[in-house]
Short mmCIF file of C-alpha atoms in Angstrom, two decimals:
data_model
loop_
_atom_site.label_atom_id
_atom_site.label_comp_id
_atom_site.label_asym_id
_atom_site.label_seq_id
_atom_site.Cartn_x
_atom_site.Cartn_y
_atom_site.Cartn_z
CA UNK A 748 94.72 103.63 189.77
CA UNK A 749 98.44 104.49 189.56
CA UNK A 750 97.73 107.84 191.25
CA UNK A 751 96.03 106.08 194.17
CA UNK A 752 98.93 103.64 194.51
CA UNK A 753 101.49 106.45 194.61
CA UNK A 754 99.39 108.42 197.11
CA UNK A 755 99.07 105.32 199.30
CA UNK A 756 102.85 104.78 199.23
CA UNK A 757 103.47 108.46 200.10
CA UNK A 758 100.92 108.31 202.88
CA UNK A 759 102.49 105.16 204.33
CA UNK A 760 105.94 106.74 204.06
CA UNK A 761 104.73 109.90 205.82
CA UNK A 762 103.21 107.86 208.66
CA UNK A 763 106.43 105.82 208.95
CA UNK A 764 108.52 109.01 209.14
CA UNK A 765 106.10 110.44 211.72
CA UNK A 766 106.51 107.37 213.95
CA UNK A 767 110.28 107.29 213.40
CA UNK A 768 110.92 110.98 214.17
CA UNK A 769 107.77 111.67 216.20
CA UNK A 770 106.92 114.48 213.78
CA UNK A 771 103.49 116.11 213.82
CA UNK A 772 104.00 117.49 210.29
CA UNK A 773 104.54 114.05 208.78
CA UNK A 774 101.48 112.79 210.67
CA UNK A 775 99.30 115.55 209.25
CA UNK A 776 100.70 114.93 205.76
CA UNK A 777 99.97 111.19 205.91
CA UNK A 778 96.40 111.58 207.19
CA UNK A 779 95.74 114.44 204.72
CA UNK A 780 96.70 112.18 201.84
CA UNK A 781 94.46 109.40 203.18
CA UNK A 782 91.53 111.78 203.62
CA UNK A 783 92.07 113.16 200.10
CA UNK A 784 92.09 109.63 198.66
CA UNK A 785 88.86 108.68 200.45
CA UNK A 786 87.19 111.91 199.31
CA UNK A 787 88.40 111.34 195.73
CA UNK A 788 87.13 107.74 195.66
CA UNK A 789 83.69 108.86 196.84
CA UNK A 790 83.56 111.66 194.29
CA UNK A 791 84.66 109.46 191.36
CA UNK A 792 82.16 106.74 192.32
CA UNK A 793 79.44 109.41 192.29
CA UNK A 794 80.52 110.73 188.89
CA UNK A 795 80.76 107.25 187.35
CA UNK A 796 77.14 106.64 188.34
CA UNK A 797 76.14 110.02 186.94
CA UNK A 798 78.04 110.02 183.65
CA UNK A 799 76.78 108.78 180.29
CA UNK A 800 78.83 109.10 177.11
CA UNK A 801 77.36 108.77 173.61
CA UNK A 802 78.90 109.16 170.17
CA UNK A 803 77.31 111.57 167.72
CA UNK A 804 76.17 110.34 164.33
CA UNK A 805 78.82 109.92 161.62
CA UNK A 806 78.33 110.10 157.86
CA UNK A 807 77.91 106.68 156.26
CA UNK A 808 80.51 107.40 153.57
CA UNK A 809 83.69 109.46 153.62
CA UNK A 810 86.58 110.27 151.29
CA UNK A 811 90.01 108.83 152.04
CA UNK A 812 91.68 112.14 151.26
CA UNK A 813 89.70 114.10 153.85
CA UNK A 814 89.93 113.86 157.67
CA UNK A 815 86.94 112.40 159.50
CA UNK A 816 85.28 114.50 162.18
CA UNK A 817 84.34 112.40 165.22
CA UNK A 818 82.44 113.86 168.16
CA UNK A 819 80.95 112.59 171.41
CA UNK A 820 78.78 113.96 174.18
CA UNK A 821 79.13 113.42 177.94
CA UNK A 822 75.97 113.95 179.96
CA UNK A 823 75.74 114.19 183.77
CA UNK A 824 72.44 112.99 185.20
CA UNK A 825 73.01 114.59 188.61
CA UNK A 826 73.94 118.17 189.39
CA UNK A 827 77.26 119.04 190.91
CA UNK A 828 80.83 120.10 190.18
CA UNK A 829 82.61 117.92 187.67
CA UNK A 830 86.27 117.34 187.00
CA UNK A 831 88.05 116.76 183.74
CA UNK A 832 86.95 113.95 181.43
CA UNK A 833 88.93 112.32 178.62
CA UNK A 834 87.34 110.12 175.97
CA UNK A 835 89.25 107.71 173.73
CA UNK A 836 87.98 106.35 170.41
CA UNK A 837 89.38 103.49 168.35
CA UNK A 838 89.18 102.92 164.61
CA UNK A 839 89.67 99.53 163.00
CA UNK A 840 88.72 97.51 159.95
CA UNK A 841 85.43 95.74 160.43
CA UNK A 842 85.97 92.45 162.26
CA UNK A 843 89.58 93.24 163.22
CA UNK A 844 91.22 94.45 166.40
CA UNK A 845 91.63 98.18 166.94
CA UNK A 846 94.91 99.46 165.50
CA UNK A 847 94.56 103.18 166.05
CA UNK A 848 93.29 104.99 169.15
CA UNK A 849 92.93 108.70 169.76
CA UNK A 850 91.81 110.88 172.65
CA UNK A 851 89.07 113.40 171.89
CA UNK A 852 89.54 117.03 172.86
CA UNK A 853 86.95 118.84 174.93
CA UNK A 854 85.34 121.71 173.06
CA UNK A 855 85.59 125.18 174.56
CA UNK A 856 81.89 125.79 175.18
CA UNK A 857 80.32 123.71 177.94
CA UNK A 858 76.60 123.54 178.61
CA UNK A 859 75.10 122.85 182.01
CA UNK A 860 75.48 119.14 182.73
CA UNK A 861 76.84 118.38 179.25
CA UNK A 862 80.28 118.37 177.67
CA UNK A 863 81.20 117.97 174.00
CA UNK A 864 84.35 116.32 172.65
CA UNK A 865 85.72 116.08 169.12
CA UNK A 866 88.74 115.10 167.04
CA UNK A 867 89.81 114.58 163.44
CA UNK A 868 90.81 111.08 162.35
CA UNK A 869 92.84 110.29 159.25
CA UNK A 870 92.35 107.05 157.33
CA UNK A 871 95.09 105.99 154.92
CA UNK A 872 93.30 103.08 153.23
CA UNK A 873 89.86 102.68 151.73
CA UNK A 874 87.51 100.14 153.27
CA UNK A 875 84.79 99.57 155.83
CA UNK A 876 85.75 100.77 159.32
CA UNK A 877 84.30 100.57 162.78
CA UNK A 878 84.71 103.62 165.03
CA UNK A 879 84.08 102.80 168.67
CA UNK A 880 84.18 104.66 171.98
CA UNK A 881 86.89 102.67 173.71
CA UNK A 882 87.13 104.12 177.22
CA UNK A 883 86.73 107.25 179.30
CA UNK A 884 89.06 108.61 181.96
CA UNK A 885 87.43 110.52 184.82
CA UNK A 886 89.49 112.87 186.99
CA UNK A 887 88.49 114.28 190.35
CA UNK A 888 88.33 118.02 191.10
CA UNK A 889 92.00 118.15 192.07
CA UNK A 890 93.13 116.50 188.84
CA UNK A 891 95.47 114.20 190.79
CA UNK A 892 93.40 111.00 190.77
CA UNK A 893 91.45 109.32 187.99
CA UNK A 894 89.66 106.10 187.11
CA UNK A 895 89.02 104.51 183.73
CA UNK A 896 85.56 103.42 182.74
CA UNK A 897 84.79 101.07 179.86
CA UNK A 898 81.34 99.82 180.71
CA UNK A 899 79.77 103.26 180.23
CA UNK A 900 80.78 103.31 176.56
CA UNK A 901 80.23 99.65 175.74
CA UNK A 902 78.21 99.29 172.53
CA UNK A 903 78.78 102.87 171.37
CA UNK A 904 80.08 102.47 167.83
CA UNK A 905 79.39 103.45 164.22
CA UNK A 906 80.28 102.03 160.82
CA UNK A 907 82.07 104.21 158.29
CA UNK A 908 82.87 103.37 154.66
CA UNK A 909 85.92 105.19 153.27
CA UNK A 910 85.92 105.61 149.51
CA UNK A 911 89.21 105.56 147.58
CA UNK A 912 90.17 108.55 145.40
CA UNK A 913 88.64 108.77 141.93
CA UNK A 914 91.11 108.77 139.02
CA UNK A 915 89.89 110.22 135.72
CA UNK A 916 89.97 107.95 132.69
CA UNK A 917 89.41 108.40 128.96
CA UNK A 918 86.28 106.52 127.87
CA UNK A 919 84.80 106.89 124.38
CA UNK A 920 81.17 105.87 123.93
CA UNK A 921 79.86 104.64 120.58
CA UNK A 922 76.49 105.62 119.17
CA UNK A 923 75.17 102.18 120.07
CA UNK A 924 75.97 102.82 123.73
CA UNK A 925 74.64 106.40 123.72
CA UNK A 926 71.39 105.39 122.00
CA UNK A 927 70.86 102.18 123.97
CA UNK A 928 67.30 101.78 125.27
CA UNK A 929 66.73 98.27 126.64
CA UNK A 930 64.18 97.44 129.30
CA UNK A 931 64.26 99.64 132.36
CA UNK A 932 62.02 101.33 134.90
CA UNK A 933 64.00 104.57 134.52
CA UNK A 934 63.03 106.90 131.66
CA UNK A 935 64.94 109.60 129.83
CA UNK A 936 63.82 113.11 130.76
CA UNK A 937 65.39 114.76 127.67
CA UNK A 938 65.01 112.43 124.69
CA UNK A 939 61.76 111.16 123.20
CA UNK A 940 61.01 107.55 122.37
CA UNK A 941 58.27 105.09 121.46
CA UNK A 942 57.23 103.93 124.92
CA UNK A 943 53.56 104.95 125.25
CA UNK A 944 53.50 104.09 128.96
CA UNK A 945 55.65 107.09 129.91
CA UNK A 946 54.87 110.70 128.96
CA UNK A 947 57.79 113.03 128.25
CA UNK A 948 55.88 116.22 127.38
CA UNK A 949 52.84 117.73 125.65
CA UNK A 950 53.22 120.19 122.77
CA UNK A 951 50.93 121.89 120.22
CA UNK A 952 50.01 119.97 117.08
CA UNK A 953 52.35 120.44 114.09
CA UNK A 954 52.10 119.40 110.45
CA UNK A 955 53.25 115.83 110.07
CA UNK A 956 52.17 114.66 113.52
CA UNK A 957 50.16 111.45 113.64
CA UNK A 958 46.57 111.62 114.79
CA UNK A 959 47.07 108.71 117.18
CA UNK A 960 49.50 110.82 119.20
CA UNK A 961 46.93 113.54 119.93
CA UNK A 962 45.84 113.74 123.58
CA UNK A 963 42.12 114.26 123.00
CA UNK A 964 41.03 114.88 126.59
CA UNK A 965 43.58 117.61 127.30
CA UNK A 966 43.06 119.06 123.82
CA UNK A 967 39.37 119.52 124.58
CA UNK A 968 40.17 121.37 127.81
CA UNK A 969 42.83 123.58 126.22
CA UNK A 970 40.77 124.36 123.05
CA UNK A 971 43.77 123.39 120.89
CA UNK A 972 45.28 120.15 119.66
CA UNK A 973 47.99 118.80 121.98
CA UNK A 974 50.33 116.03 120.90
CA UNK A 975 51.66 113.47 123.35
CA UNK A 976 55.45 112.99 123.16
CA UNK A 977 56.45 109.63 124.61
CA UNK A 978 59.62 108.99 126.57
CA UNK A 979 62.21 106.27 126.18
CA UNK A 980 63.55 103.86 128.81
CA UNK A 981 67.14 104.36 129.96
CA UNK A 982 68.65 100.93 129.80
CA UNK A 983 72.13 100.10 131.06
CA UNK A 984 74.47 99.23 128.18
CA UNK A 985 77.47 98.57 130.45
CA UNK A 986 78.02 96.31 133.45
CA UNK A 987 81.10 96.76 135.67
CA UNK A 988 81.98 93.44 137.36
CA UNK A 989 84.11 93.96 140.47
CA UNK A 990 85.87 91.05 142.14
CA UNK A 991 86.01 91.37 145.91
CA UNK A 992 88.20 88.36 146.79
CA UNK A 993 91.95 87.90 146.67
CA UNK A 994 94.83 90.35 146.82
CA UNK A 995 95.07 94.00 145.71
CA UNK A 996 91.58 94.72 146.98
CA UNK A 997 92.10 98.46 147.33
CA UNK A 998 93.57 98.92 143.84
CA UNK A 999 90.74 96.91 142.31
CA UNK A 1000 88.28 99.02 144.23
CA UNK A 1001 89.98 102.19 142.92
CA UNK A 1002 89.63 100.91 139.36
CA UNK A 1003 85.95 100.07 139.83
CA UNK A 1004 85.22 103.44 141.47
CA UNK A 1005 87.04 105.33 138.72
CA UNK A 1006 85.28 103.38 135.96
CA UNK A 1007 81.86 103.94 137.46
CA UNK A 1008 82.46 107.64 138.13
CA UNK A 1009 83.71 108.32 134.60
CA UNK A 1010 80.76 106.46 133.06
CA UNK A 1011 78.39 108.44 135.26
CA UNK A 1012 80.14 111.66 134.23
CA UNK A 1013 79.52 110.73 130.57
CA UNK A 1014 75.82 110.26 131.37
CA UNK A 1015 76.05 106.54 130.69
CA UNK A 1016 73.81 104.51 133.04
CA UNK A 1017 75.45 101.25 134.06
CA UNK A 1018 75.40 98.40 136.55
CA UNK A 1019 78.04 97.64 139.17
CA UNK A 1020 77.97 93.98 140.20
CA UNK A 1021 79.86 91.88 142.75
CA UNK A 1022 79.48 88.65 144.66
CA UNK A 1023 77.96 89.08 148.11
CA UNK A 1024 79.04 86.55 150.72
CA UNK A 1025 76.11 87.60 152.90
CA UNK A 1026 73.49 86.82 150.25
CA UNK A 1027 75.54 84.04 148.65
CA UNK A 1028 74.72 85.46 145.25
CA UNK A 1029 75.67 88.13 142.73
CA UNK A 1030 74.40 91.60 143.67
CA UNK A 1031 74.16 94.49 141.27
CA UNK A 1032 73.12 98.11 141.61
CA UNK A 1033 72.31 100.69 138.99
CA UNK A 1034 74.31 103.93 138.77
CA UNK A 1035 72.69 106.96 137.12
CA UNK A 1036 73.83 109.91 139.23
CA UNK A 1037 76.02 110.81 142.21
CA UNK A 1038 73.48 109.65 144.76
CA UNK A 1039 73.24 106.15 143.25
CA UNK A 1040 77.04 106.13 142.76
CA UNK A 1041 77.76 106.69 146.46
CA UNK A 1042 74.99 104.31 147.53
CA UNK A 1043 76.39 101.56 145.31
CA UNK A 1044 79.94 101.77 146.62
CA UNK A 1045 78.71 102.08 150.19
CA UNK A 1046 77.25 98.58 149.78
CA UNK A 1047 80.32 97.33 147.92
CA UNK A 1048 82.70 98.54 150.65
CA UNK A 1049 80.73 96.56 153.23
CA UNK A 1050 81.61 93.41 151.29
CA UNK A 1051 85.32 94.29 151.28
CA UNK A 1052 87.46 91.56 152.80
CA UNK A 1053 84.57 89.15 153.43
CA UNK A 1054 84.38 87.19 150.20
CA UNK A 1055 86.23 83.96 149.60
CA UNK A 1056 84.94 83.21 146.09
CA UNK A 1057 87.51 82.58 143.39
CA UNK A 1058 88.36 85.29 140.89
CA UNK A 1059 86.75 83.44 137.94
CA UNK A 1060 83.30 83.18 139.55
CA UNK A 1061 81.92 86.71 139.16
CA UNK A 1062 81.54 86.70 135.38
CA UNK A 1063 80.04 83.22 135.11
CA UNK A 1064 77.70 83.90 138.03
CA UNK A 1065 76.60 87.21 136.52
CA UNK A 1066 75.83 85.63 133.14
CA UNK A 1067 73.97 82.82 134.86
CA UNK A 1068 71.74 85.25 136.74
CA UNK A 1069 71.36 88.13 134.26
CA UNK A 1070 72.18 86.44 130.95
CA UNK A 1071 68.70 87.14 129.54
CA UNK A 1072 69.03 90.92 129.87
CA UNK A 1073 70.67 92.85 127.01
CA UNK A 1074 73.99 94.47 127.92
CA UNK A 1075 76.42 95.69 125.28
CA UNK A 1076 79.65 95.54 127.28
CA UNK A 1077 80.97 93.79 130.37
CA UNK A 1078 83.95 95.47 132.06
CA UNK A 1079 85.64 93.13 134.49
CA UNK A 1080 88.01 94.38 137.20
CA UNK A 1081 90.24 91.54 138.44
CA UNK A 1082 93.32 91.02 140.58
CA UNK A 1083 96.55 92.55 139.37
CA UNK A 1084 94.77 94.89 138.95
CA UNK A 1085 93.55 94.14 135.43
CA UNK A 1086 90.69 95.53 133.34
CA UNK A 1087 89.08 93.38 130.66
CA UNK A 1088 86.35 94.64 128.29
CA UNK A 1089 84.22 91.76 126.99
CA UNK A 1090 86.55 89.16 125.44
CA UNK A 1091 89.42 91.54 124.73
CA UNK A 1092 92.86 91.04 126.19
CA UNK A 1093 93.10 92.17 129.80
CA UNK A 1094 94.95 95.43 130.43
CA UNK A 1095 97.37 95.03 133.36
CA UNK A 1096 98.00 98.07 135.57
CA UNK A 1097 100.68 98.85 138.12
CA UNK A 1098 99.34 99.41 141.59
CA UNK A 1099 102.22 101.76 142.42
CA UNK A 1100 101.39 104.05 139.47
CA UNK A 1101 97.66 103.50 139.20
CA UNK A 1102 96.68 107.16 138.75
CA UNK A 1103 99.10 107.67 135.86
CA UNK A 1104 98.20 104.40 134.17
CA UNK A 1105 94.45 105.01 134.38
CA UNK A 1106 94.89 108.51 132.95
CA UNK A 1107 96.78 107.05 129.98
CA UNK A 1108 94.29 104.22 129.43
CA UNK A 1109 91.57 104.70 126.80
CA UNK A 1110 88.51 102.45 126.65
CA UNK A 1111 86.33 102.22 123.53
CA UNK A 1112 82.78 101.11 124.30
#
């Protein structure tokens, strides 16, 4: 709109000079500017009706240390010659006003009736973010005039959870934790057990095997005695309780992420639990591998900044809901940040030197 205002002022000035000095050149200049403005307004109105901008799908989870690739696509419903287009995206914490905006760059290759735009965004803090197409700027063929359009991109947004960096810790697991069975629907694929409801493998009969373990139907088909080796359930001996209310949310999240990752790396199945303000109850998820690890903290990040429950509630609420299930150790991550294992004294950490302090910390489970 500023370009139109300047052109209108120049056109009025040219007409005034033409009347004042009776100059044909100024007259032609003034009417040329007016004609160009009218032609530009008609063209931009046509392109606004033709243009549709959509944002391409983003990953649900990203790492804070890596830039985020954001891309969009502009599609023209009608054929014709099109001027330059600029697309702006905004990134903000969920439920907050946009604090960072960036213009996307047009990619070099352009298909017929379609243009692609992309940019790399950097996020300095972990959390749940909303990336939204904020506005588009449409230029005419001359590149002198433009209009901004917001309605065409209204509702185009995506949610992105940014995971904090993982800091390695020293965790020593006792034989009780390594050999923990418990009740679970997940079974060990390597170690045998006494659960007759889950088959681990079949092997030929050996001296000392019990007759009740022989699989008679398959033995008859194979013309040799086959022994059924039962599996064992993989219970969770550890529960990580993460508080999501109060201060130092990011450092507490870093501690919980590092604890869970290191337990997973030691092949120790565990629960991660937190209080969900949406469900008004304690929520827990099981972590066995990388897929369940990322899925768990994707859900936890969506609770970031929403809870208003006091810091002493998570442990009492967890015991109230899951007190009947056997768990050997509860690891509680609280404000400070602090880490407390069962009833031991809480270990206070410095947020400014969290990586160093976690690397020096040793937990015995």
